[in-house]
Tab-separated table of C-alpha atoms and ligand atoms in Angstrom:
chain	number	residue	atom	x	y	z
A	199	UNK	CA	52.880	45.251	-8.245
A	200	UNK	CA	49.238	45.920	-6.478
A	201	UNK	CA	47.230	48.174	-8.489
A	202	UNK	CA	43.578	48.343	-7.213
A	203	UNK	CA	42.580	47.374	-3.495
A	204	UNK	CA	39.230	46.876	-3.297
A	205	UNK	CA	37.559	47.128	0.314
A	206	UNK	CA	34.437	44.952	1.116
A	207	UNK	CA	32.709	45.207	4.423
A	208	UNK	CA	33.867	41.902	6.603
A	209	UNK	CA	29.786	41.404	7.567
A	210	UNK	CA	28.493	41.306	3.788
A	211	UNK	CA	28.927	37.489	2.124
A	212	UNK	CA	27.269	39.489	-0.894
A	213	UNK	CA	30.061	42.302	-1.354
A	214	UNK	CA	32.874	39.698	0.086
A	215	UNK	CA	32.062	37.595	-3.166
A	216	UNK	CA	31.627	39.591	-5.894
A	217	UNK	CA	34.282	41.569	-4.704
A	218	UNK	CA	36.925	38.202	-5.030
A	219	UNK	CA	35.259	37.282	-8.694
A	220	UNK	CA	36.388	40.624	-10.193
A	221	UNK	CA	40.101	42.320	-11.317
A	222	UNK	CA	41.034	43.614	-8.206
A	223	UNK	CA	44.733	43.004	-7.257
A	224	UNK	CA	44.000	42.663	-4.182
A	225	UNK	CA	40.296	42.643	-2.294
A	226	UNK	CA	40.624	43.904	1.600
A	227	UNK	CA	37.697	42.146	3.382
A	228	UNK	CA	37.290	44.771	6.130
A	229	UNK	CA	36.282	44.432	9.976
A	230	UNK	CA	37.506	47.690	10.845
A	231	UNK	CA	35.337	51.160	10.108
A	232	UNK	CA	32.670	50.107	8.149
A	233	UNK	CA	31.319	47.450	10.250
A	234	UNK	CA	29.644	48.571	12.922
A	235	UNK	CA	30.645	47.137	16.717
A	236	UNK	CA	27.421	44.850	16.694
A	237	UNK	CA	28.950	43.261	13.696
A	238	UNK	CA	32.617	43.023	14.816
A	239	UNK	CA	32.596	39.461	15.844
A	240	UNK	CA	30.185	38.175	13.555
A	241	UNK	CA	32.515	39.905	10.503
A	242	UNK	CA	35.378	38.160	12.238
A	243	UNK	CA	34.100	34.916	11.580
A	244	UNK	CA	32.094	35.344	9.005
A	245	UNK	CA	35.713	36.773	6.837
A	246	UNK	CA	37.637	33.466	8.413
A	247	UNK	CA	34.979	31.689	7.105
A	248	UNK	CA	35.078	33.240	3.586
A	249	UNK	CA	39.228	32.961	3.700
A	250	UNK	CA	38.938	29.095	4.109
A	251	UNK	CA	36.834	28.791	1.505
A	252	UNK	CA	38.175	31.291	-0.699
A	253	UNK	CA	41.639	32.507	-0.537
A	254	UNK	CA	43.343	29.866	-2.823
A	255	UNK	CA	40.972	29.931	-5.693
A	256	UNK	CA	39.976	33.194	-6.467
A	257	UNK	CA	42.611	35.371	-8.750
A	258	UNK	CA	42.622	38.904	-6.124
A	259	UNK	CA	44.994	38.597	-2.839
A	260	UNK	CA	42.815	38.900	-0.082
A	261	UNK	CA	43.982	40.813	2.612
A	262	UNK	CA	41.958	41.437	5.941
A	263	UNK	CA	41.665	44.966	7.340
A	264	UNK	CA	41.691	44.336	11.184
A	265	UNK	CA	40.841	46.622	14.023
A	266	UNK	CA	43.317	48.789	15.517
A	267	UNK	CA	46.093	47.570	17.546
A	268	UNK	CA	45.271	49.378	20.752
A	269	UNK	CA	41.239	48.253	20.562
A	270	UNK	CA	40.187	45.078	22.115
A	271	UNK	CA	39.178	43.652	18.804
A	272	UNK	CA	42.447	43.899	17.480
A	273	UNK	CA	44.166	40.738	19.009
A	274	UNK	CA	41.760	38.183	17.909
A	275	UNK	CA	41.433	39.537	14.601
A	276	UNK	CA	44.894	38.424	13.996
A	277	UNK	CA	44.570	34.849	15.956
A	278	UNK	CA	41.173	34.155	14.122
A	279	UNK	CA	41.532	35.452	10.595
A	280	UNK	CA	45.443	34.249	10.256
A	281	UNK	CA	43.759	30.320	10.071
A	282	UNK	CA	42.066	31.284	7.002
A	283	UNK	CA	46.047	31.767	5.331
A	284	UNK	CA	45.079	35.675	4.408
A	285	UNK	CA	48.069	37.085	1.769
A	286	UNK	CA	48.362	40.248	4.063
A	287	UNK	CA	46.984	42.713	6.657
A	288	UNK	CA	45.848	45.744	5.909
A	289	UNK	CA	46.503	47.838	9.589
A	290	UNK	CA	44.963	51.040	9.850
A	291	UNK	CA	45.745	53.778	12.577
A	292	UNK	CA	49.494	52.785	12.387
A	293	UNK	CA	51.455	55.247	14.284
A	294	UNK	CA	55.263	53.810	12.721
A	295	UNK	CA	57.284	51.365	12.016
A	296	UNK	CA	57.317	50.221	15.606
A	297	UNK	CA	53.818	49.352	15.122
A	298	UNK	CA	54.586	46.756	12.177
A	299	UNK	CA	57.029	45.766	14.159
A	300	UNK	CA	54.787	44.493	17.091
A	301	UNK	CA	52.217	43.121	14.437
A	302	UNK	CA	54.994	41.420	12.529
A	303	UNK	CA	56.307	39.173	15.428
A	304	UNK	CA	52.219	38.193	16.572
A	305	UNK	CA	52.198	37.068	12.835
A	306	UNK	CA	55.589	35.341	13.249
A	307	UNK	CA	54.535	32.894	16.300
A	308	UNK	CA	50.796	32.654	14.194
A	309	UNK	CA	52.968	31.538	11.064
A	310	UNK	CA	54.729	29.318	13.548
A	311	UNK	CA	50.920	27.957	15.127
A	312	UNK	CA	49.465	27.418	11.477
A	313	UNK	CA	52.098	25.887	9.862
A	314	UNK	CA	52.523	28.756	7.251
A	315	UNK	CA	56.047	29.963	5.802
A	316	UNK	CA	58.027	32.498	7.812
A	317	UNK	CA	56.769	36.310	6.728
A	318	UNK	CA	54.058	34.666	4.086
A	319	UNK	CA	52.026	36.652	5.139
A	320	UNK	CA	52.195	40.752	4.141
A	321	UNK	CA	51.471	43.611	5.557
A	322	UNK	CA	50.395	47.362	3.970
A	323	UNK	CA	49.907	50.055	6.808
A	324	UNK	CA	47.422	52.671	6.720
A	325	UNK	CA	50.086	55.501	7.767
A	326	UNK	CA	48.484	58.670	7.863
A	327	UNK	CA	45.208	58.041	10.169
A	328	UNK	CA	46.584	59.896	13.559
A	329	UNK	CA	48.312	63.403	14.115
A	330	UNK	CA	51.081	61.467	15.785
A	331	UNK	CA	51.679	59.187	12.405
A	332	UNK	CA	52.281	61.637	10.459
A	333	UNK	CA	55.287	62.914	12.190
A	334	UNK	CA	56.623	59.110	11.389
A	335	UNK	CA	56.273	58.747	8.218
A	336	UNK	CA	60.183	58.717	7.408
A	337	UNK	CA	59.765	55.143	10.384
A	338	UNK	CA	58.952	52.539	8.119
A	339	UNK	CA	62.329	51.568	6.218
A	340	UNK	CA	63.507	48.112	7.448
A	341	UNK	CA	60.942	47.825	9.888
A	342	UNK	CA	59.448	44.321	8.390
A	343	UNK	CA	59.998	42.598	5.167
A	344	UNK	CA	56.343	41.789	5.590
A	345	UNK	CA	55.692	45.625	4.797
A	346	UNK	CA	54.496	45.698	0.870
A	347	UNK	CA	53.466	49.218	0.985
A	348	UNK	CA	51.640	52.515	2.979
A	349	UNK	CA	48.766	54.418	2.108
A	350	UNK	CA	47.262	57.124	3.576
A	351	UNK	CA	43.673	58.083	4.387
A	352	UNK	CA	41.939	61.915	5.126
A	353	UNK	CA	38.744	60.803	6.847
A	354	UNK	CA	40.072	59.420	10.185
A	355	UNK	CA	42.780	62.519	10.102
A	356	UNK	CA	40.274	64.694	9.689
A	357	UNK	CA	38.281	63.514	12.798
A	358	UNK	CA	41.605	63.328	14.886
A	359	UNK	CA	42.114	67.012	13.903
A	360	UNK	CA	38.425	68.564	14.038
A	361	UNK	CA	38.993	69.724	10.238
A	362	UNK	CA	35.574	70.153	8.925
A	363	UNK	CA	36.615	69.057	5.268
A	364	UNK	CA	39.167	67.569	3.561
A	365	UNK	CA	38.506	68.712	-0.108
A	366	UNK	CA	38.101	72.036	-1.696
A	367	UNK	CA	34.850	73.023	-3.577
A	368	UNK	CA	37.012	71.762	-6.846
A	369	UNK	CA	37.306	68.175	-5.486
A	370	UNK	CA	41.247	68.904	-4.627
A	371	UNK	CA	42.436	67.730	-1.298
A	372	UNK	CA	43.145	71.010	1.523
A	373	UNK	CA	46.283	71.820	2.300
A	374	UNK	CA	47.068	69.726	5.765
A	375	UNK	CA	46.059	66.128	3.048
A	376	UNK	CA	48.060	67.398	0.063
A	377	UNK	CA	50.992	67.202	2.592
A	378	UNK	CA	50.553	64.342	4.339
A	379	UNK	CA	49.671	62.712	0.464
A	380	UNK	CA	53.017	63.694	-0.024
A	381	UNK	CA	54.604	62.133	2.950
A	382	UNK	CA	52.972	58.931	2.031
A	383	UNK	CA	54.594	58.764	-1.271
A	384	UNK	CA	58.159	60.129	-0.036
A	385	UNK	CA	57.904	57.522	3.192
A	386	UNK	CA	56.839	54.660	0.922
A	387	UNK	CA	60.369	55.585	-1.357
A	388	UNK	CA	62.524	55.742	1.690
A	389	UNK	CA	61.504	52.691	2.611
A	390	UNK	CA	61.280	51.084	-0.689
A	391	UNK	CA	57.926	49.603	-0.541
A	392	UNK	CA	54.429	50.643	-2.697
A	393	UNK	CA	52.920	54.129	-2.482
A	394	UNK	CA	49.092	53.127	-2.631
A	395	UNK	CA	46.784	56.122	-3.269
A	396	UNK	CA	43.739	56.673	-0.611
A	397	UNK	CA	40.304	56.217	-1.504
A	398	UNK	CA	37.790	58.101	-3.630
A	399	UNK	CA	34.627	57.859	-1.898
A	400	UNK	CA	32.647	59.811	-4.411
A	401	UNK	CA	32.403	56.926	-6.222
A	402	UNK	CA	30.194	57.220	-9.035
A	403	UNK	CA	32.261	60.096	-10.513
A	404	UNK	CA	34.305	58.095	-12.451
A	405	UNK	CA	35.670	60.422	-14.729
A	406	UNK	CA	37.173	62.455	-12.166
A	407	UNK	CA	38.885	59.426	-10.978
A	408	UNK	CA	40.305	58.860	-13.736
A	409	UNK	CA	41.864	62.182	-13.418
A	410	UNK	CA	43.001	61.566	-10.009
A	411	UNK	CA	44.547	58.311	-10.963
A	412	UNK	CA	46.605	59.923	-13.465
A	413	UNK	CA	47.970	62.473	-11.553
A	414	UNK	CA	48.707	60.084	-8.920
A	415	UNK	CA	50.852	57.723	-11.055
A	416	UNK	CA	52.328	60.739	-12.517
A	417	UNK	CA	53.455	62.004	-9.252
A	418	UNK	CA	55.090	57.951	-8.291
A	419	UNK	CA	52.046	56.025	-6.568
A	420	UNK	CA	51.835	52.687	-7.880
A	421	UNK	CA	48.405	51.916	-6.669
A	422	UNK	CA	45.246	52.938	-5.123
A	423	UNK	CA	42.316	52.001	-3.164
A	424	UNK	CA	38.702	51.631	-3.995
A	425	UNK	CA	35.782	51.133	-2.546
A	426	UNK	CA	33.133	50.304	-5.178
A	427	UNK	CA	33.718	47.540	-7.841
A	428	UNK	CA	33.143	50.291	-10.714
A	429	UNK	CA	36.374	51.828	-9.650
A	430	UNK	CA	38.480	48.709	-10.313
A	431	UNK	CA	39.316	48.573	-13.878
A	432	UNK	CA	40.067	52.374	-13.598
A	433	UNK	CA	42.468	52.537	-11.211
A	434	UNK	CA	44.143	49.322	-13.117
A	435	UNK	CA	44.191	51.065	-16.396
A	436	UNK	CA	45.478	54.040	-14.561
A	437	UNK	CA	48.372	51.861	-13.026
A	438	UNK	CA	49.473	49.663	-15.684
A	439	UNK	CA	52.824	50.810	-17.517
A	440	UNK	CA	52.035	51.621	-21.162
A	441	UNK	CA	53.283	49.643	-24.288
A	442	UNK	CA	55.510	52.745	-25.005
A	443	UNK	CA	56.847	53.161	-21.258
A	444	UNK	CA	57.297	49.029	-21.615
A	445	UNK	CA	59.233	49.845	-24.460
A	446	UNK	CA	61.185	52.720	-23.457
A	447	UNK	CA	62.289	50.912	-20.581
A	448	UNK	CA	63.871	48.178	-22.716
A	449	UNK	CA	65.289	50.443	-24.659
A	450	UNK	CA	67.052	52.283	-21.623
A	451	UNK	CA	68.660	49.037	-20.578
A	452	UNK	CA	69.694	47.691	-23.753
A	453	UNK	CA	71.334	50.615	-24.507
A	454	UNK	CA	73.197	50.761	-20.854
A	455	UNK	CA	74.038	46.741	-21.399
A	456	UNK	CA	75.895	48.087	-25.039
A	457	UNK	CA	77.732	50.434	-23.307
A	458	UNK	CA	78.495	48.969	-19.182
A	459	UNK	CA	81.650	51.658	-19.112
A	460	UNK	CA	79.083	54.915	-19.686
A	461	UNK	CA	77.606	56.930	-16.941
A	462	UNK	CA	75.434	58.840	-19.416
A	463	UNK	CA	74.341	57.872	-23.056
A	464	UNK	CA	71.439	59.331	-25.043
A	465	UNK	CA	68.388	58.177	-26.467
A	466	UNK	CA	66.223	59.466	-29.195
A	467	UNK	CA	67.812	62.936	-28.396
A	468	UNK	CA	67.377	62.653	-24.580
A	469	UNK	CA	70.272	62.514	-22.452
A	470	UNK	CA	69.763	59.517	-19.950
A	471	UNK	CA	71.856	58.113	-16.740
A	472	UNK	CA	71.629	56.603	-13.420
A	473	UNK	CA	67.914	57.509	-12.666
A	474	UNK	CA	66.368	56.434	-15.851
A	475	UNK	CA	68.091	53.015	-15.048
A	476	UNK	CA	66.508	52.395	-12.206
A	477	UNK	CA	62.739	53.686	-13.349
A	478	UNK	CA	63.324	51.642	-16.244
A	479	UNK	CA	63.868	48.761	-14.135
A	480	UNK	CA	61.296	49.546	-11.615
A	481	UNK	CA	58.685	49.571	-14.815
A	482	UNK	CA	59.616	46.333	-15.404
A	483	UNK	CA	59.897	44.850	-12.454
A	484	UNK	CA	56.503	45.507	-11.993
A	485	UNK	CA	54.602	44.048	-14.786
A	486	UNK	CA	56.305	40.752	-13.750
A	487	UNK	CA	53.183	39.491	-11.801
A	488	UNK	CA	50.585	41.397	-13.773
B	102	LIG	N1	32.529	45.201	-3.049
B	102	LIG	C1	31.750	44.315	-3.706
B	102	LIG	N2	30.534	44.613	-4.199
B	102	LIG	C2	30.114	45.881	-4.030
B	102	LIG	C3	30.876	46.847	-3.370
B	102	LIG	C4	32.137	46.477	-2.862
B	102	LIG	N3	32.909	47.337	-2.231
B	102	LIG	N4	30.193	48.016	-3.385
B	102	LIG	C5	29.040	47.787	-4.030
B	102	LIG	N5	28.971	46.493	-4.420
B	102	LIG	C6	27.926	45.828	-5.172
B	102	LIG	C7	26.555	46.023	-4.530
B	102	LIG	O1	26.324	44.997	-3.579
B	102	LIG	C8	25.649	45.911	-5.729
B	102	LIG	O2	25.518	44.548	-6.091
B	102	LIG	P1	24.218	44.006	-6.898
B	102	LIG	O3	24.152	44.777	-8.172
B	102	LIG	O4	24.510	42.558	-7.080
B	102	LIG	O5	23.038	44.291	-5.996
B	102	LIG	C9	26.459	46.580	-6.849
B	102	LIG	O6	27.820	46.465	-6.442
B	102	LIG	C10	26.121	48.032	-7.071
B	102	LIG	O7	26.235	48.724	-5.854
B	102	LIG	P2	25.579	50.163	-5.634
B	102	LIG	O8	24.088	50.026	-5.585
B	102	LIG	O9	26.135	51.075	-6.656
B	102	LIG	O10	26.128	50.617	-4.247
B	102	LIG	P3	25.613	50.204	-2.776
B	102	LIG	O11	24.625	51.235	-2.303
B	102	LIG	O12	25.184	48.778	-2.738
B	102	LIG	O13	26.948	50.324	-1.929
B	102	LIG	C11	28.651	51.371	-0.654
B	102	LIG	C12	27.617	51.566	-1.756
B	102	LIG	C13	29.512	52.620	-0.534
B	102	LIG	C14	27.926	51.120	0.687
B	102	LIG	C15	29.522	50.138	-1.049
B	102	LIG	O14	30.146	50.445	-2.269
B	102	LIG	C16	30.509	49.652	-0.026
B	102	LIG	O15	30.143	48.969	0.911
B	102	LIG	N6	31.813	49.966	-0.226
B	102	LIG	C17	32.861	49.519	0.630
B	102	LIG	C18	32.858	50.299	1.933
B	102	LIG	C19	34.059	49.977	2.749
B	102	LIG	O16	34.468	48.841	2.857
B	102	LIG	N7	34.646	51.006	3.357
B	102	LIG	C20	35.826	50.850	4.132
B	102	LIG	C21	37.013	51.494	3.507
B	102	LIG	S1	36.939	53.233	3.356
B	103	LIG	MG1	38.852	54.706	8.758
């Protein structure tokens, strides 16, 4: 289960490190937008470096967010950062599955080159960054068992489409990003991998995202992005099954072990079949690794 993804810009030792010493799940060292293209190589090396050193002993995954497939950076991104033993890629401006696909077998002859396990290393795709993405978002079941999960992300949509905002005056997402939100979480279902919320970049409103973050586990994400370290224990909070859901969930399985012949049973008054099985198990499932 990956709660919180913190970002930290690739060219920044500073924001690399205390980024890795916090409660992140997972800390995505970034060489893609927000490093500029004098930077790109130096971030390159400067976040193999910092995997070498770092990516067995501190507790967050890191992942590396790498340029773009189709950019010229994108190629030795892979090759250089991939010696480092990164847990995953984060690829943004995925157009479908076909795209994880062609990362997936670079990574397999790169697993091959560094000695690493077959598919050790993950991938999460950043689904919903092109017009043309978003009419794949059904693309990604089967495509990879490296795929852990797809998120979605309004700014570079809303360049692709000339929209002049993405959020209404009451902080709610327009119309065209409440849809494609939605896609996100229904493609991430069909393909049975991790719903990760997008980014709040209004950062130091913290109480709204704690609103957000409960609305977005209500409505099935399992995770979300952030890009500031005060957004981390939020968004974990936020994401962690309660004692009484913990509990529930038991429950709902005990009582189903009791009784393997019945379809439907009832607890404290509820009626409760096939579905509640498998969020019960799904709850569980993911405190595992907590
Ligand atoms: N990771 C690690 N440390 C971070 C951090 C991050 N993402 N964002 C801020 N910090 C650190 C700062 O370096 C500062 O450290 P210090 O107290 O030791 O000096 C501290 O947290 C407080 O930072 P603050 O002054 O509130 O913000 P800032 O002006 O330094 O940075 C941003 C603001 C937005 C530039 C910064 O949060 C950032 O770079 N975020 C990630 C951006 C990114 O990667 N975007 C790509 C995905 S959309
Ligand atoms: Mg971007």
């Amino acid at each position: 289960m990956i709660r919180s993804l913190l970002f930290a810009p690739g060219d920044s030792e500073k924001k690399m490190t205390k980024a890795s010493e916090g409660n992140a799940d997972v800390v995505i060292l970034d060489l893609e937008d927000s490093v500029s293209e004098s930077q790109k190589v130096i971030a390159r090396g400067m976040v193999t470096e910092f995997l070498k050193v770092k990516s067995k002993g501190v507790k967050p995954k890191l992942y590396v967010r790498v340029n773009p497939l189709d950019t010229e950076y994108c190629l030795s991104d892979i090759a250089d950062i991939v010696t480092g033993a990164p847990a995953g890629i984060l690829l943004p401006k995925c157009n479908s599955g076909s795209d994880i696909q062609k990362l997936s077998s670079y990574l397999d002859v790169l697993e091959v080159a560094n000695g690493y396990p077959k598919n050790s290393i993950k991938i999460i795709a950043v689904a919903t960054e092109t017009a043309a993405s978003v009419f794949n978002m059904g693309s990604y079941e089967n495509c990879s068992v490296r795929l852990n999960g797809i998120t979605w992300g309004a700014e570079d949509l809303g360049a692709a489409v000339r929209a002049s905002t993405s959020l209404t005056s009451t902080k709610d997402w327009t119309s065209p990003y409440q849809m494609v939100r939605s896609l996100c979480l229904f493609g991430a279902y069909a393909a049975n991998i991790e719903a990760l919320d997008t980014v709040m970049a209004d950062f130091r409103d913290t109480s709204q995202l704690a609103i957000v973050c409960d609305q977005a586990r209500k409505d099935g994400f399992t995770g979300k992005l952030a890009i500031h370290p005060c957004q981390v224990d939020i968004i974990n909070q936020a994401f962690t099954p309660t004692k009484e859901e913990i509990e529930h969930s038991r429950a709902v399985l005990a009582l189903f072990e009791e009784n393997p012949d019945a379809g439907t049973l009832q607890l404290d008054g509820k009626m409760i079949d096939k579905p509640h099985i498998e969020q019960a198990k799904k709850i569980l499932d993911g405190i595992k690794n907590l």
